[in-house]
Short mmCIF file of C-alpha atoms in Angstrom, two decimals:
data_model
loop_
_atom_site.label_atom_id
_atom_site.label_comp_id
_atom_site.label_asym_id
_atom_site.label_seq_id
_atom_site.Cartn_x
_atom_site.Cartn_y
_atom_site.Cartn_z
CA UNK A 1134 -7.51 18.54 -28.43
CA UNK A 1135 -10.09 15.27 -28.13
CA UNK A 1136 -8.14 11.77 -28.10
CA UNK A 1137 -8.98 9.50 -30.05
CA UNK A 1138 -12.07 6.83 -29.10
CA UNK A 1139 -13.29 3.25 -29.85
CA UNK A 1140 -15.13 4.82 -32.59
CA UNK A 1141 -12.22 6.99 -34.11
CA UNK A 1142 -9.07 5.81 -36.14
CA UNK A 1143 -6.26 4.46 -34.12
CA UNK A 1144 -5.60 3.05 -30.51
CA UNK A 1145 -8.45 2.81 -28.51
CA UNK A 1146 -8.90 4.86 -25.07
CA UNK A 1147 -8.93 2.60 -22.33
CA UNK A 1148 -10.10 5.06 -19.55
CA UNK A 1149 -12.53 7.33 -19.89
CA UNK A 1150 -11.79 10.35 -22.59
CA UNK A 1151 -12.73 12.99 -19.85
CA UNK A 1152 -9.42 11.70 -17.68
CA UNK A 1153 -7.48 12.46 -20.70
CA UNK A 1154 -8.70 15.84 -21.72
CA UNK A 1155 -7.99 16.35 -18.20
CA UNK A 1156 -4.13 15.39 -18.66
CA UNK A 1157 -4.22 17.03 -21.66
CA UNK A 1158 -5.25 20.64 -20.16
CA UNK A 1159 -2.65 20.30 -16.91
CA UNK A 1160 -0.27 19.84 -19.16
CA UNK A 1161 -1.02 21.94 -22.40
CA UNK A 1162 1.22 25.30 -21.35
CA UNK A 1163 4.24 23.28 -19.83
CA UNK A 1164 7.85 23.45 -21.93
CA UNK A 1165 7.87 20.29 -24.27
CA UNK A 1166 10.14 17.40 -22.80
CA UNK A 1167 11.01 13.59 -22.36
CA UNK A 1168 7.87 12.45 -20.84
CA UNK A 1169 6.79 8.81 -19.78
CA UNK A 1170 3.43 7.19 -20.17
CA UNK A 1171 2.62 4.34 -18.09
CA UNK A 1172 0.86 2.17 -18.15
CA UNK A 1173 0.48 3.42 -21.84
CA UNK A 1174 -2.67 0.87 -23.03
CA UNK A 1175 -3.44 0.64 -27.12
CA UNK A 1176 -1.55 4.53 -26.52
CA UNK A 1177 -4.56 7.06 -27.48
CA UNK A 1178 -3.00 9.44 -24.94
CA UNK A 1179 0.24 8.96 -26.15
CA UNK A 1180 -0.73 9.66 -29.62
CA UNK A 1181 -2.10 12.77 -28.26
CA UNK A 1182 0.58 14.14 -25.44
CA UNK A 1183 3.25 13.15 -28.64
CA UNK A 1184 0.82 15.42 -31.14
CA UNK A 1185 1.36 18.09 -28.57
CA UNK A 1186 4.98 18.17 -29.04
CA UNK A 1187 6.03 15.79 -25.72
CA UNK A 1188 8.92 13.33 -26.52
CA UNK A 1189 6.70 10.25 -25.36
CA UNK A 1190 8.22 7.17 -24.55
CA UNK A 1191 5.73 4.18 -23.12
CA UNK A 1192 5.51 1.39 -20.76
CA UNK A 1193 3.52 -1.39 -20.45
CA UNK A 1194 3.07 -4.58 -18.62
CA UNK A 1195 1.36 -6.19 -22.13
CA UNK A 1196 3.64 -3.99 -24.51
CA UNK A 1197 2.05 -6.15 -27.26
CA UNK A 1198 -1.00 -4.31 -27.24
CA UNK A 1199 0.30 -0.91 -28.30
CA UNK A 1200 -0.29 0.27 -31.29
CA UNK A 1201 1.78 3.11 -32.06
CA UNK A 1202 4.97 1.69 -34.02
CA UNK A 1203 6.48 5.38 -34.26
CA UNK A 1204 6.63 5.65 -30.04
CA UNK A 1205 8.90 3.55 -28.36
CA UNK A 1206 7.32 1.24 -25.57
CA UNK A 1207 9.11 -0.84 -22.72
CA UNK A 1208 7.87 -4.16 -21.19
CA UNK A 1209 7.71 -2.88 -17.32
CA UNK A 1210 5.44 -3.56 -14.05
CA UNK A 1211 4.41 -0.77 -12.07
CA UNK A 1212 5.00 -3.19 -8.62
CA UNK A 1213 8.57 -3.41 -9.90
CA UNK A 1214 11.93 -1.73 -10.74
CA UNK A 1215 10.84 0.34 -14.17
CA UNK A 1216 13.28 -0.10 -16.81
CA UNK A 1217 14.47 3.21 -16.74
CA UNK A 1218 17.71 5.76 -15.41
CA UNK A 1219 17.59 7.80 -12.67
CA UNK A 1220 15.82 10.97 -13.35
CA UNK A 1221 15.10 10.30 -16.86
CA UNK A 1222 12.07 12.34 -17.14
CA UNK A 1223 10.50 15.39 -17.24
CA UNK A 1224 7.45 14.17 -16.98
CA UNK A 1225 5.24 11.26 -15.93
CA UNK A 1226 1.53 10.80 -16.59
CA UNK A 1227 0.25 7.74 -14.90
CA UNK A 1228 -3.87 7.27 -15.74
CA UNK A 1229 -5.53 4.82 -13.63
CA UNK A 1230 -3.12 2.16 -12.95
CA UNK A 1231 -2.12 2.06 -9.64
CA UNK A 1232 -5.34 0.94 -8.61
CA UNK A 1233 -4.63 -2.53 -10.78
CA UNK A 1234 -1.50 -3.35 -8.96
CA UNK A 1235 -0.69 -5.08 -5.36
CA UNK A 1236 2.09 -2.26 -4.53
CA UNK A 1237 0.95 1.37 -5.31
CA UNK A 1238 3.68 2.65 -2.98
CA UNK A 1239 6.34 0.98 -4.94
CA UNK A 1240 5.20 2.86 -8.39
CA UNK A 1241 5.29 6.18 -6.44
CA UNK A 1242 8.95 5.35 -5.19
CA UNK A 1243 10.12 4.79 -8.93
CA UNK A 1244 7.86 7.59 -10.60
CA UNK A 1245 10.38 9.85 -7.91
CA UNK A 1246 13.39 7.66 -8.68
CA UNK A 1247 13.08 8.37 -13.00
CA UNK A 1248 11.64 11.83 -12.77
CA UNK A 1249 14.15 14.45 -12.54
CA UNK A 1250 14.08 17.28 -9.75
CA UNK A 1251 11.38 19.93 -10.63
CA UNK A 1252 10.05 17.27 -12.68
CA UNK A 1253 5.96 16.84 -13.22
CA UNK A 1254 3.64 14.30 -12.30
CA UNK A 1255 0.16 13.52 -13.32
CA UNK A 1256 -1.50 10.44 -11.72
CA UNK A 1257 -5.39 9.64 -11.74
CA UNK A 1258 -7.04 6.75 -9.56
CA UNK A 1259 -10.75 6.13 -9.25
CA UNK A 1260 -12.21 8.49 -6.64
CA UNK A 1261 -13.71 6.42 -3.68
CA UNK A 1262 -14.63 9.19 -1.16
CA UNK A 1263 -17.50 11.35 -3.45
CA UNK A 1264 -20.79 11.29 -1.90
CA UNK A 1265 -22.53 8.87 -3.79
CA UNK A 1266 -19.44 6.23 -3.30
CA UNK A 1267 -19.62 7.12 0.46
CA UNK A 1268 -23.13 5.98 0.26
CA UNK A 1269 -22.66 3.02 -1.44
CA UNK A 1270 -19.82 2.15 0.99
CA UNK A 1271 -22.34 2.67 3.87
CA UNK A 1272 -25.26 0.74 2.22
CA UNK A 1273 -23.45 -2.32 0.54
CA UNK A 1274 -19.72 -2.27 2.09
CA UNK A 1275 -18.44 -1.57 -1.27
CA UNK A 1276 -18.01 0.90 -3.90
CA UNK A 1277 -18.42 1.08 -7.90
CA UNK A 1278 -15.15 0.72 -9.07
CA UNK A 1279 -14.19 -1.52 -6.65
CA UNK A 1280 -16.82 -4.85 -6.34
CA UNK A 1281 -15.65 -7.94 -4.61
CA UNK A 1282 -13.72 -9.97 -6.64
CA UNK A 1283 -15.24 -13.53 -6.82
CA UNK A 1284 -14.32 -16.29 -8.84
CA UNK A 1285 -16.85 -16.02 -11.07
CA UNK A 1286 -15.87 -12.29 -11.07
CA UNK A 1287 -12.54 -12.96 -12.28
CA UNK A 1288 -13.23 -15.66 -14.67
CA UNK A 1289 -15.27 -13.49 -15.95
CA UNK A 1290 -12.31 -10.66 -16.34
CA UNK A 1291 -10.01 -13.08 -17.17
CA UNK A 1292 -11.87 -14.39 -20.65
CA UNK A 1293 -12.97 -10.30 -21.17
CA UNK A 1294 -9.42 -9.65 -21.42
CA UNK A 1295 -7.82 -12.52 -22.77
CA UNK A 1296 -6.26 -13.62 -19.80
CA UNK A 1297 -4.91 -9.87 -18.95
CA UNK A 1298 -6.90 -10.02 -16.36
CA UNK A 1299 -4.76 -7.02 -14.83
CA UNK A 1300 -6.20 -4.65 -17.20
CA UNK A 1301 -9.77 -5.24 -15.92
CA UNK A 1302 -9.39 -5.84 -12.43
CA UNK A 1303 -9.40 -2.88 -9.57
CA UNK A 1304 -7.55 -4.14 -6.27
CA UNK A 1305 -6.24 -1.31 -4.78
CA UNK A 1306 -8.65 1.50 -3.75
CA UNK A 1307 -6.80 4.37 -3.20
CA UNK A 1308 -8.48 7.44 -1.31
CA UNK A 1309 -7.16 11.33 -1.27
CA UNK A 1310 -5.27 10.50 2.06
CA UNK A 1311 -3.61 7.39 1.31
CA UNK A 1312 -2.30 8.92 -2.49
CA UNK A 1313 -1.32 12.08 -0.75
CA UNK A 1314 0.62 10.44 1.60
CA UNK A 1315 2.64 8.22 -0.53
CA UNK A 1316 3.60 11.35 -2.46
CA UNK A 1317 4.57 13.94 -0.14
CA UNK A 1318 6.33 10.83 1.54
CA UNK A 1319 8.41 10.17 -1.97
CA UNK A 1320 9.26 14.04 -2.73
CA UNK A 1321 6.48 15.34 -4.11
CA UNK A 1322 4.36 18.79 -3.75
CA UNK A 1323 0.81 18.16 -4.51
CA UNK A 1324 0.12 21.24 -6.53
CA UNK A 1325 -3.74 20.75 -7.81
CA UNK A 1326 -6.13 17.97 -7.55
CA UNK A 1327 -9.08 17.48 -10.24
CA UNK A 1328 -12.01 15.94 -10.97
CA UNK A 1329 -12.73 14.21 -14.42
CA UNK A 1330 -16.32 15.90 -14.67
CA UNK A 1331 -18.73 16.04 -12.47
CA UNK A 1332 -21.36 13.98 -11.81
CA UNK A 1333 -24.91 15.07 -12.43
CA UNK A 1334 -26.78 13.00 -9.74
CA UNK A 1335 -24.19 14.52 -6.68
CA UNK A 1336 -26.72 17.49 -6.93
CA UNK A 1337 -29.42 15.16 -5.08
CA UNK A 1338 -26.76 14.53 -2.27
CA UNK A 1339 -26.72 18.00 -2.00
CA UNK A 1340 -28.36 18.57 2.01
CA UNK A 1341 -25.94 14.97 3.14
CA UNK A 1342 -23.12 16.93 1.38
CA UNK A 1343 -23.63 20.63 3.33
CA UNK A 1344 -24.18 18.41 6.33
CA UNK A 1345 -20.89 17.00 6.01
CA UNK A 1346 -18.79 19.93 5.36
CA UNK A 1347 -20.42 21.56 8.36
CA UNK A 1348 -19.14 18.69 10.80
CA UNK A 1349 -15.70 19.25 9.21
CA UNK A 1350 -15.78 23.38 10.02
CA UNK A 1351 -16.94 22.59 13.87
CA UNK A 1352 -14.06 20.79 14.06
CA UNK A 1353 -10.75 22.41 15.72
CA UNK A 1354 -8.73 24.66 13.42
CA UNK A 1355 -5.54 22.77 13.71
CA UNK A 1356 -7.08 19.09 13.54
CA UNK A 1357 -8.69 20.12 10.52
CA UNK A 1358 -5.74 21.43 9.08
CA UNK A 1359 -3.53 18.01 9.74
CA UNK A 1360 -6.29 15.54 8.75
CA UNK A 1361 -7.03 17.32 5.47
CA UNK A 1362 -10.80 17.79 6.32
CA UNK A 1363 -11.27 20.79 3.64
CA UNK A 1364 -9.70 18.79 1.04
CA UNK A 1365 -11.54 16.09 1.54
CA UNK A 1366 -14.87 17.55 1.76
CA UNK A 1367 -13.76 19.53 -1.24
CA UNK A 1368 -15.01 20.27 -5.13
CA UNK A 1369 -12.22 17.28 -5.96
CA UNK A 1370 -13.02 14.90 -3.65
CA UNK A 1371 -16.91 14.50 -1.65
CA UNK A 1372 -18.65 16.28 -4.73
CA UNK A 1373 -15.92 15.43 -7.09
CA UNK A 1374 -16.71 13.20 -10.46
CA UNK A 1375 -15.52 9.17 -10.65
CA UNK A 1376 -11.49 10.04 -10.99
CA UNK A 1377 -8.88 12.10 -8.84
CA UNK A 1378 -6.28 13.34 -11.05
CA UNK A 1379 -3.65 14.48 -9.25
CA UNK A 1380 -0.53 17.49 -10.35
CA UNK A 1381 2.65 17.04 -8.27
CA UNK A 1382 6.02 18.24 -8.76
CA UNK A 1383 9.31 16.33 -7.50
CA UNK A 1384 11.98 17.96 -4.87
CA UNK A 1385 10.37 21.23 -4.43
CA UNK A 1386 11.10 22.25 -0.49
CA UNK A 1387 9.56 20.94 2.05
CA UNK A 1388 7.85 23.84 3.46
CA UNK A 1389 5.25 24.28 0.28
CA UNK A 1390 3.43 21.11 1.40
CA UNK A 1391 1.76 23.45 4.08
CA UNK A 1392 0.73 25.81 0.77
CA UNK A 1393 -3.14 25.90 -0.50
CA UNK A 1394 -3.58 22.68 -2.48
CA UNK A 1395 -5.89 24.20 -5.64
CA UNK A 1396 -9.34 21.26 -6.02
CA UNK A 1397 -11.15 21.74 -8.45
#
């Protein structure tokens, strides 16, 4: 199924059409549900997940903008309590937002609080640690999706948006460690981690890349292991495209975290 684009009938995608294919595919042979989108945009993925047979219900921080009259949407901000019961969903897809707000560990805490048990969760974010974001790190102390924020910067935003300057703006970078964390810390088993697509040009980074993963497999067996080298030097992550999407499932036991993470 393709969602819908600027250049199609209906609500415009707001992150990149490859993200939601992505969603779409992780979650295309799951048992239909109650499943929340947040933050739900002009709601081209909801129009699609809802196509698919999902019961979608939305929530935005500028509710205004949605354009989907049919799908009910809630006024709610991912850095506060959502507006919802406990364990209200079945699932949650979350596509680049928590890199917009000032308290990504507070949206992971409610994403566990209205999921139910067993419950899935798909969340993207921007994926700072690929090689050519490493390099750009390195060379000019920050990365593409997340360029200092001067005044002119966010003036700049700020008119783009029509003073939503939330929309626009990336605060938060958020690498594989620090997302992992907050959700094996909140309940969740991290059961795949994807790339969007992948990028063309990582295929010139290819020596710097092998040199990399090498320094990771001379390290110990066990420090490896408890830092997360492979992952991170993995297909997901160093040669992975610009967004992490990440599959996690609430209140399985606690003893699967240790299990093989598929990155792909």
């Amino acid at each position: 199924m393709m969602v819908k684009t600027s250049e199609s009938a209906g609500p415009n995608a707001l992150a990149h059409t490859a993200i939601y294919e992505a969603v779409i595919r992780l979650l295309g042979d799951e048992a239909r549900g109650q499943l929340l989108d947040i933050p739900a945009g002009e709601g081209a993925l909801a129009q699609s997940l809802a196509d698919l047979g999902f019961s979608v219900v939305c929530c935005d921080l500028y509710p205004e903008m949605f354009k989907l009259p049919e799908i009910r949407i809630s006024q709610g901000n991912l850095d506060e309590k959502l507006p919802f019961e406990d364990s209200e969903f079945d699932f949650i897809v979350c596509v680049e937002g928590l890199e917009h707000i000032e308290r990504p560990a507070n949206a992971i805490r409610e994403f566990s609080r209205v999921l139910r048990p067993g419950g899935k969760l798909i969340v993207s974010v921007p994926n700072i640690m690929n090689i050519e974001e490493r390099l750009k790190w390195l060379f000019f102390g920050y990365t593409s999706h997340f360029k200092p924020v001067s005044k002119q910067a966010a003036a700049e935003i700020y008119g783009r948006f029509n003073g939503k300057a939330e929309i626009g703006l990336h605060i938060n970078p958020i690498g594989y460690s620090e997302l992992r964390y907050l959700l094996e810390a909140n309940g969740f088993d991290i059961r795949r981690v994807e790339m969007d697509k992948p990028k063309r040009a990582s295929i010139a980074f290819w020596p710097l890349v092998k040199l990399i993963q090498l320094a990771g497999l001379l390290m110990p067996v066990e420090k490896r292991k408890s830092r997360w080298t492979d992952e991170i030097n993995g297909p997901a992550v160093l040669t992975g495209g610009n967004t992490m999407i990440f599959e996690a499932v609430k209140d399985s036991k606690p003893e699967t975290n240790e299990e093989t993470i598929s990155l792909r």
